[in-house]
mmCIF file of C-alpha atoms in Angstrom:
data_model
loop_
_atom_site.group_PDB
_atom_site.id
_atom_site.type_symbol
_atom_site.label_atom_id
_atom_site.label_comp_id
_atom_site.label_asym_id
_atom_site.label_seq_id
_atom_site.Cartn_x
_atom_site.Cartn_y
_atom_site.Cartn_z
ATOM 1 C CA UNK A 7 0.000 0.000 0.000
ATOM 2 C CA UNK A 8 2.891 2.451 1.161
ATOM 3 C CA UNK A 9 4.416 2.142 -2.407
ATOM 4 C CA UNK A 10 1.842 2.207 -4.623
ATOM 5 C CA UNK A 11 1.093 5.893 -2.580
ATOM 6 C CA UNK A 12 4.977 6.905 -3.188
ATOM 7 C CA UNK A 13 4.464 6.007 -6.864
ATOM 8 C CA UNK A 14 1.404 7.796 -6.869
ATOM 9 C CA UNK A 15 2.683 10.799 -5.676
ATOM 10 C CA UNK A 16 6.302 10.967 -7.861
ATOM 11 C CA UNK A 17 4.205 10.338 -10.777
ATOM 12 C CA UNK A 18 1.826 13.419 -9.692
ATOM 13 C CA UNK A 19 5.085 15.504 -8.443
ATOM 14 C CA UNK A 20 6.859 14.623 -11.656
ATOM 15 C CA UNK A 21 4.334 15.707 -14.353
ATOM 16 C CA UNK A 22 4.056 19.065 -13.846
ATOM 17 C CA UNK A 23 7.286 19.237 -14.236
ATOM 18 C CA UNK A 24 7.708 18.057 -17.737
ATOM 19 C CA UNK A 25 5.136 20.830 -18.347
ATOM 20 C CA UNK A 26 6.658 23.468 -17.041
ATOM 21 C CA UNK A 27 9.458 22.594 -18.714
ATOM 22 C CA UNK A 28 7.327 22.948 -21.788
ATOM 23 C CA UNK A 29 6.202 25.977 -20.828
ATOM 24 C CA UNK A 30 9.745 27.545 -20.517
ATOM 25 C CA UNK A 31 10.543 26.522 -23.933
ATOM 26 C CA UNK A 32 7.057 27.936 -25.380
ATOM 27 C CA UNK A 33 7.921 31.165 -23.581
ATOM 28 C CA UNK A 34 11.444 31.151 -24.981
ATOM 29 C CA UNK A 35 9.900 30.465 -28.254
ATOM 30 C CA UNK A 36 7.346 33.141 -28.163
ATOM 31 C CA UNK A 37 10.174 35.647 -27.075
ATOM 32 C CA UNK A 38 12.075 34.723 -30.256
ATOM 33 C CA UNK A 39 15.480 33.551 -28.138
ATOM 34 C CA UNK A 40 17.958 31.592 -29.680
ATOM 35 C CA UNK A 41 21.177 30.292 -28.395
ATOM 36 C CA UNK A 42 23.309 30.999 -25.070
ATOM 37 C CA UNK A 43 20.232 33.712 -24.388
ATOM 38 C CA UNK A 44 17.611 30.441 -24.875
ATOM 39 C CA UNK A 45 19.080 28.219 -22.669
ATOM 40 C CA UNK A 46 20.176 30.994 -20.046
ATOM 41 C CA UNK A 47 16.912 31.683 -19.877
ATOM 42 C CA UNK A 48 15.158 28.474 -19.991
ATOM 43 C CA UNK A 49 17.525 27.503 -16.977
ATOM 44 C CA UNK A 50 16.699 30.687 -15.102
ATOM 45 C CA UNK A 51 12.682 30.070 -15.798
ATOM 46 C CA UNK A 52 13.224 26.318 -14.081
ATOM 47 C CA UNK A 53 14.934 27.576 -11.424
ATOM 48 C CA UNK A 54 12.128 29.831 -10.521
ATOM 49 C CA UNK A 55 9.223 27.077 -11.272
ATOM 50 C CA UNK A 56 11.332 24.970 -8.567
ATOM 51 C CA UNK A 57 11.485 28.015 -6.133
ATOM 52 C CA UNK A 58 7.530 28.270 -6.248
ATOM 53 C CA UNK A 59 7.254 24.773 -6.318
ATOM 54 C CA UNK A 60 9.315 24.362 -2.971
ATOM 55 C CA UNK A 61 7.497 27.160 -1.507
ATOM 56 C CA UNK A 62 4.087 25.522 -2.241
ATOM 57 C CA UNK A 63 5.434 22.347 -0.954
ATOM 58 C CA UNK A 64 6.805 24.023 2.316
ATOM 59 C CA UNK A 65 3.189 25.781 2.450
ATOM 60 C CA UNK A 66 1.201 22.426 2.384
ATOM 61 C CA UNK A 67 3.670 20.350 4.656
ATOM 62 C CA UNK A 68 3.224 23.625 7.211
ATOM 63 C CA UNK A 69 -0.611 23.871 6.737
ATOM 64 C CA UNK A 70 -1.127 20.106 6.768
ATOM 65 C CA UNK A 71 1.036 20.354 9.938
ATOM 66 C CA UNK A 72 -0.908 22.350 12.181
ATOM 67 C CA UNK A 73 -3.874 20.069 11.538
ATOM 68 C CA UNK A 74 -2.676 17.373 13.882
ATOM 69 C CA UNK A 75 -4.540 17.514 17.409
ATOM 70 C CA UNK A 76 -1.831 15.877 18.675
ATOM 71 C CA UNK A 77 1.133 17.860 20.827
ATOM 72 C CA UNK A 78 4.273 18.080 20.274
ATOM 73 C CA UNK A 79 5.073 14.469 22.699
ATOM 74 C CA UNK A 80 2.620 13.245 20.614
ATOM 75 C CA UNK A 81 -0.203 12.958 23.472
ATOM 76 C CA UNK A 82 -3.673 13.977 22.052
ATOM 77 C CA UNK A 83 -4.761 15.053 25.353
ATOM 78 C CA UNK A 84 -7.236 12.328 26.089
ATOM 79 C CA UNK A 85 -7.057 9.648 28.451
ATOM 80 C CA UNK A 86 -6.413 6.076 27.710
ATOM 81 C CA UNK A 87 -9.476 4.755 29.342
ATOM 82 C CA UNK A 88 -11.101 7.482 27.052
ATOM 83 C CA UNK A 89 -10.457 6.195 23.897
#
């Protein structure tokens, strides 16, 4: 079960991607760049996409985070007997 979730979520992670990739050459395209200014800015246009993408990422790990009723031992505040 564990894997097939991993798997799941590379192959979710690792599409968009491929299309932003896509979309950094479609930019560079539109922008009429050719040569060392095409790639320079292809790479710069990833690196951003992978800034925003870690930020997001940091974002829902935080968010997702502060969800959890538990503390920070780990006790949920309620009783053994209680549950």
């Amino acid at each position: 079960m564990r894997k097939s979730v991993v798997i799941l979520l590379s192959i979710g992670f690792g599409l968009p991607v491929f299309a932003q990739g896509a979309g950094c050459n479609t930019t560079a395209a539109e922008k009429k760049l050719t040569g060392a200014a095409k790639t320079e800015f292809i790479k710069q246009c990833e690196m951003t996409a992978a800034k925003a993408r870690m930020t997001v990422a940091a974002k829902d790990k935080q968010s997702s985070g502060s969800k959890s009723h538990a503390g920070k031992d780990g006790n949920c505040g309620y009783a053994t007997a209680d549950l």
